[in-house]
XYZ file of C-alpha atoms in Angstrom:
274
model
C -94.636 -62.176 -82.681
C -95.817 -63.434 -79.167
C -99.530 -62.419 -80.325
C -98.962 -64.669 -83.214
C -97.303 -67.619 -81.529
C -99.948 -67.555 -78.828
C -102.756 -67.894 -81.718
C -100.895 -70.826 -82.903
C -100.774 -72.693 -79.532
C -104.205 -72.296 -79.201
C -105.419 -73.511 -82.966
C -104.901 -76.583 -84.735
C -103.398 -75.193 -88.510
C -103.319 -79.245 -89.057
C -106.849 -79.854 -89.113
C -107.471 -76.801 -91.418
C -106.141 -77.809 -94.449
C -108.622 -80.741 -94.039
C -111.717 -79.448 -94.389
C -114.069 -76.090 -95.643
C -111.859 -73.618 -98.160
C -109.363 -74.939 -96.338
C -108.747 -78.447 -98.394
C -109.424 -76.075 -100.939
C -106.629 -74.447 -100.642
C -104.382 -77.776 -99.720
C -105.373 -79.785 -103.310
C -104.733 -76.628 -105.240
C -101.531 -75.507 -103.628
C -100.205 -79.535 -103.852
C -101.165 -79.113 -107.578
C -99.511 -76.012 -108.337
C -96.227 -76.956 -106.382
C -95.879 -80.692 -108.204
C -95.908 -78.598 -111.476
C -92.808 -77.048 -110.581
C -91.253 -79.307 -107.939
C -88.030 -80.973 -109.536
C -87.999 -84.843 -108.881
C -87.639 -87.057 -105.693
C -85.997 -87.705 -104.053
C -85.260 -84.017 -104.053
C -84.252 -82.255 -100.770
C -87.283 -79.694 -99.811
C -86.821 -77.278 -96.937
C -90.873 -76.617 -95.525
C -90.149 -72.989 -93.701
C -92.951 -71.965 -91.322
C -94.292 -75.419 -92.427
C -96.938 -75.509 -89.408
C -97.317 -79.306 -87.836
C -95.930 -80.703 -91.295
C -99.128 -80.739 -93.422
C -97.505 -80.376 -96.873
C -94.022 -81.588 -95.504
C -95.476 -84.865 -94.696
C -97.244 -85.271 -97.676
C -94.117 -84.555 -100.119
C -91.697 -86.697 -98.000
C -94.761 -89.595 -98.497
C -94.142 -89.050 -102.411
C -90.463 -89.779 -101.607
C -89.005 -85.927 -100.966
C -86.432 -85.210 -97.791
C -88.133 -82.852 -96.751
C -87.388 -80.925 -93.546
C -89.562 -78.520 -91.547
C -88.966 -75.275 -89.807
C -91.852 -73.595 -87.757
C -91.073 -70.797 -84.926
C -94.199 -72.621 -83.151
C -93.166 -75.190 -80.469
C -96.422 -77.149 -80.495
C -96.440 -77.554 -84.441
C -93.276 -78.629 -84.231
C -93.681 -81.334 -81.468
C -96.883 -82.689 -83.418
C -94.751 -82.456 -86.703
C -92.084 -84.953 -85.307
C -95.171 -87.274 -83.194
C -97.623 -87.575 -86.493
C -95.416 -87.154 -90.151
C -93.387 -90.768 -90.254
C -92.194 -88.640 -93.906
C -90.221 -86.095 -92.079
C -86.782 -86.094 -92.127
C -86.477 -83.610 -89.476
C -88.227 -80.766 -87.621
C -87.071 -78.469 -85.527
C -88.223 -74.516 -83.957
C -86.276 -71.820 -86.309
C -87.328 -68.605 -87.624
C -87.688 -67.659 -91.431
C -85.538 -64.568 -91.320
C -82.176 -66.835 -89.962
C -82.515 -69.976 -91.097
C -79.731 -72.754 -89.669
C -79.160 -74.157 -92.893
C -76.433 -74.435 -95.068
C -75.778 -72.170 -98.105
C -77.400 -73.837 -101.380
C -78.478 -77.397 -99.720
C -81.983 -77.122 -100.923
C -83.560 -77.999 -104.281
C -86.897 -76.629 -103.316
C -87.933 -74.397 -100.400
C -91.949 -73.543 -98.729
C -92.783 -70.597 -97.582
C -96.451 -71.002 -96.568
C -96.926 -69.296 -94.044
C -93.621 -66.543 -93.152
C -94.937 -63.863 -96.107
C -98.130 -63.013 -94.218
C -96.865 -63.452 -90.337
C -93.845 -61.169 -91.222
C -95.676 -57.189 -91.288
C -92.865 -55.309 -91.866
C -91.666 -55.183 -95.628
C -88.135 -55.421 -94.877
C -88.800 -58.373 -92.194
C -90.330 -60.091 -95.666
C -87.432 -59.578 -97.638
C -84.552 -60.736 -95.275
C -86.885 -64.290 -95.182
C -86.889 -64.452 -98.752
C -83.239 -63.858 -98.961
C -82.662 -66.494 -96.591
C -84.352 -68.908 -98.418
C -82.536 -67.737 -101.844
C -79.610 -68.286 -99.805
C -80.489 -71.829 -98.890
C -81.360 -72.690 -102.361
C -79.427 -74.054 -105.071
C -79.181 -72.042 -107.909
C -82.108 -73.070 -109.779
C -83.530 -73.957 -106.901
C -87.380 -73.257 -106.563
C -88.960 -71.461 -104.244
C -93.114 -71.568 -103.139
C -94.326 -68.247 -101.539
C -98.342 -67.874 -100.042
C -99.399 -64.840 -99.531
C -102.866 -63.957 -98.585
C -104.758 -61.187 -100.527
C -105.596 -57.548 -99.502
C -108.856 -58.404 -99.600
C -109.619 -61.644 -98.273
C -110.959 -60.434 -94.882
C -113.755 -58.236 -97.370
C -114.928 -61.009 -98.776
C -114.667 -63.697 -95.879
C -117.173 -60.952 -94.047
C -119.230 -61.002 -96.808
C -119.672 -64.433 -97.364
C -120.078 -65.671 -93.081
C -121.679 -61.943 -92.241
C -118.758 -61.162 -89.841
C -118.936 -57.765 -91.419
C -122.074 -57.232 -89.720
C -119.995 -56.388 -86.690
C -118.392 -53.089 -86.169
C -115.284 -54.541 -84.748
C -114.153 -57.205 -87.951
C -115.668 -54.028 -89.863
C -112.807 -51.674 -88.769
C -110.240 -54.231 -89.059
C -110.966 -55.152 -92.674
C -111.235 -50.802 -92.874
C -107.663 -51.139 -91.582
C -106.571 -54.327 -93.876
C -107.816 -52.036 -96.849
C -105.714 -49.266 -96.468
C -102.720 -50.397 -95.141
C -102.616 -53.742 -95.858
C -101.806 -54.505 -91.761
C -103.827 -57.186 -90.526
C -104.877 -56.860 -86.621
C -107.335 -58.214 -84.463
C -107.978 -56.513 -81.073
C -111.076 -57.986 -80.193
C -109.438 -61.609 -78.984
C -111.755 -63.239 -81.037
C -109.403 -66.242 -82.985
C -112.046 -66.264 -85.680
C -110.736 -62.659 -86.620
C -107.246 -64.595 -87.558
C -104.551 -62.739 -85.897
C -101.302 -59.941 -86.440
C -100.474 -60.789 -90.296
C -99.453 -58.479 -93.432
C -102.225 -59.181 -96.698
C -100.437 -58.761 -100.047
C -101.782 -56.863 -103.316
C -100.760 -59.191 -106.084
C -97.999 -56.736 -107.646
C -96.492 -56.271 -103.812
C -95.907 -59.878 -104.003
C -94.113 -60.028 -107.351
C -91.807 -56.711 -106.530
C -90.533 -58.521 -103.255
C -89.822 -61.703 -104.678
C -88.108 -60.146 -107.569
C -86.202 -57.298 -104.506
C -85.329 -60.339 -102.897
C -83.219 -61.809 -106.106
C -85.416 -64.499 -107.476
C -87.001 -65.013 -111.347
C -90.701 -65.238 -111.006
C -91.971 -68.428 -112.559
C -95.295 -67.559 -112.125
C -98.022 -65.913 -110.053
C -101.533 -67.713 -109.437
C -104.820 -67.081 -107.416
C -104.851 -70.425 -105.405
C -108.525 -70.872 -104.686
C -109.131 -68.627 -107.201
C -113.028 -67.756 -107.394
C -114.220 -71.240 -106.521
C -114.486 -70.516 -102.807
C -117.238 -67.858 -103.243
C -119.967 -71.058 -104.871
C -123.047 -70.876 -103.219
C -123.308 -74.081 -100.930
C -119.513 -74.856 -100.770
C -119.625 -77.787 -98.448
C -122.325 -79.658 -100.110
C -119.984 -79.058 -103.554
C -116.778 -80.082 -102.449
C -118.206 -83.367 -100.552
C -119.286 -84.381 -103.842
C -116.781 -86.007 -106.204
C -117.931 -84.145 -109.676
C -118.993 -81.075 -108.453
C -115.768 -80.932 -106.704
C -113.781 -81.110 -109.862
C -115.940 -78.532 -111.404
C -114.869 -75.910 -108.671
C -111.153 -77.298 -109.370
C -111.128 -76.456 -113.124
C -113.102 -72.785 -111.896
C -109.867 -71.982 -109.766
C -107.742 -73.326 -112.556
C -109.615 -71.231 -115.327
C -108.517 -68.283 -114.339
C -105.542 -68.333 -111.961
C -103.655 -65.796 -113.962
C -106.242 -63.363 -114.881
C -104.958 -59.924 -113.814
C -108.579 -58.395 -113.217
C -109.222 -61.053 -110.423
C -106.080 -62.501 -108.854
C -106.881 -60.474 -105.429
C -110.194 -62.374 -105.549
C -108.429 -65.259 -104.407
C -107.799 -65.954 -100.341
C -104.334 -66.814 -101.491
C -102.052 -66.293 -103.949
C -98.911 -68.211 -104.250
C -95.500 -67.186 -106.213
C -93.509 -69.829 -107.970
C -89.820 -68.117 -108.480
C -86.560 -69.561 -109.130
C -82.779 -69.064 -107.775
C -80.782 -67.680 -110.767
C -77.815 -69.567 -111.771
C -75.195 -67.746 -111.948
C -72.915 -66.512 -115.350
C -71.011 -68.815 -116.899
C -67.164 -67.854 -116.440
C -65.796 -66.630 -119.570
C -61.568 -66.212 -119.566
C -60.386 -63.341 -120.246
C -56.893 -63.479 -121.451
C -54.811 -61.110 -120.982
């Protein structure tokens, strides 16, 4: 955990999400979550939400949102730069402050692949079922088992030996890590097969709403920056991702995949008399 903290004091997450796959990533996740997000002014809970990149933008479309990031820098640029936020503050995933069932909707975009031990995953999962009303809605990232493959492919880090062992290592086992100090290499993080994602979601207690490759195949296009800079051949790479964001045969294609799932209500009481 101090390996990963250190990696976040030293990057800026925020700026990320604004350009490259990155704002890939951003409009399709933003599109995927308003399909399922119940209306404002709902009360959203943004766990592991960085320096308040989607938290600022749902509180903007009139959410209360809150964040929660174990990070003390994202959090101090969350409360300076997001005038949306209803409140940030440093808390981990796996015991969460907040109240039983005060959250309509809760973001985990980030926790799923920084937690590498299965059972670490499932206790934050339960903590944010806990948290949530029942039908309450939860948004899970993961990123795929094979995401480092195909990143090495497309920049040629696989060229060296080093990022070739770890994605060796990410292949087998699924455990991401990075001796070599370089930041490029990312840092200590768990990447997800698509069923391993739905079979802790449902261990954890939820209903799975759905399952979808995020970028989905549109990050491998030849000449991606020249693409997404323009307007039309943006949307083209859009509806790619959106084609097939269910397809079995290529969900692990996608750098991320992201699990919509839902808090079960519980039974209706029935009297018994007598």
């Amino acid at each position: 955990m101090q390996e990963i903290l250190a990696y976040y004091q030293g990057t800026r997450e925020e700026l990320r999400l604004r350009s490259g796959w990155g704002a890939l990533e951003f409009a399709r996740t933003r599109e995927i979550v308003l399909r399922h997000l119940p209306p404002a002014p709902a009360a959203v809970l943004d766990v592991g939400g960085a320096a308040g990149v989607y938290g600022e933008w749902l509180g903007s479309l009139g959410y209360e949102t809150h964040l929660v990031d174990p990070v003390p820098r994202h959090v101090e640029e969350a409360l300076r730069a997001c005038a949306h936020l209803a409140s940030a503050r440093i808390g981990d995933a796996r015991t969460l402050a907040e109240r039983n069932a005060s959250f309509d909707a809760i973001l985990l975009m980030g926790p799923l692949y920084h937690l590498p031990g299965r059972e670490e995953r499932i206790a934050a999962l339960r903590e944010a079922l806990r948290v949530l009303r029942p039908g309450g809605v939860l948004f899970a990232s993961a990123i795929s088992r094979y995401a480092s493959l195909l990143d090495g492919l497309i920049t040629g880090a696989i060229d060296d030996p080093a990022f070739a062992a770890i994605v060796e290592q990410d292949l087998h086992e699924g455990q991401h890590r990075n001796p070599t100090g370089r930041s490029e290499y990312f840092t200590t993080a768990f990447f997800h097969r698509p069923g391993e994602l739905r079979e802790e979601v449902a261990e954890a207690g939820y209903t799975l709403i759905d399952l979808v490759a995020v970028e989905g195949p549109a990050w491998l296009a030849r000449d991606f920056e020249a693409r997404w800079n323009d307007a039309v051949r943006r949307e083209a790479l859009l509806a790619a991702a959106r084609a097939v964001e269910r397809e079995p045969e290529i969900l692990g294609a996608s750098p991320h995949l992201l699990a919509v799932a839902e808090r079960p209500a519980p039974p209706p009481y029935v009297r018994r008399d007598g």
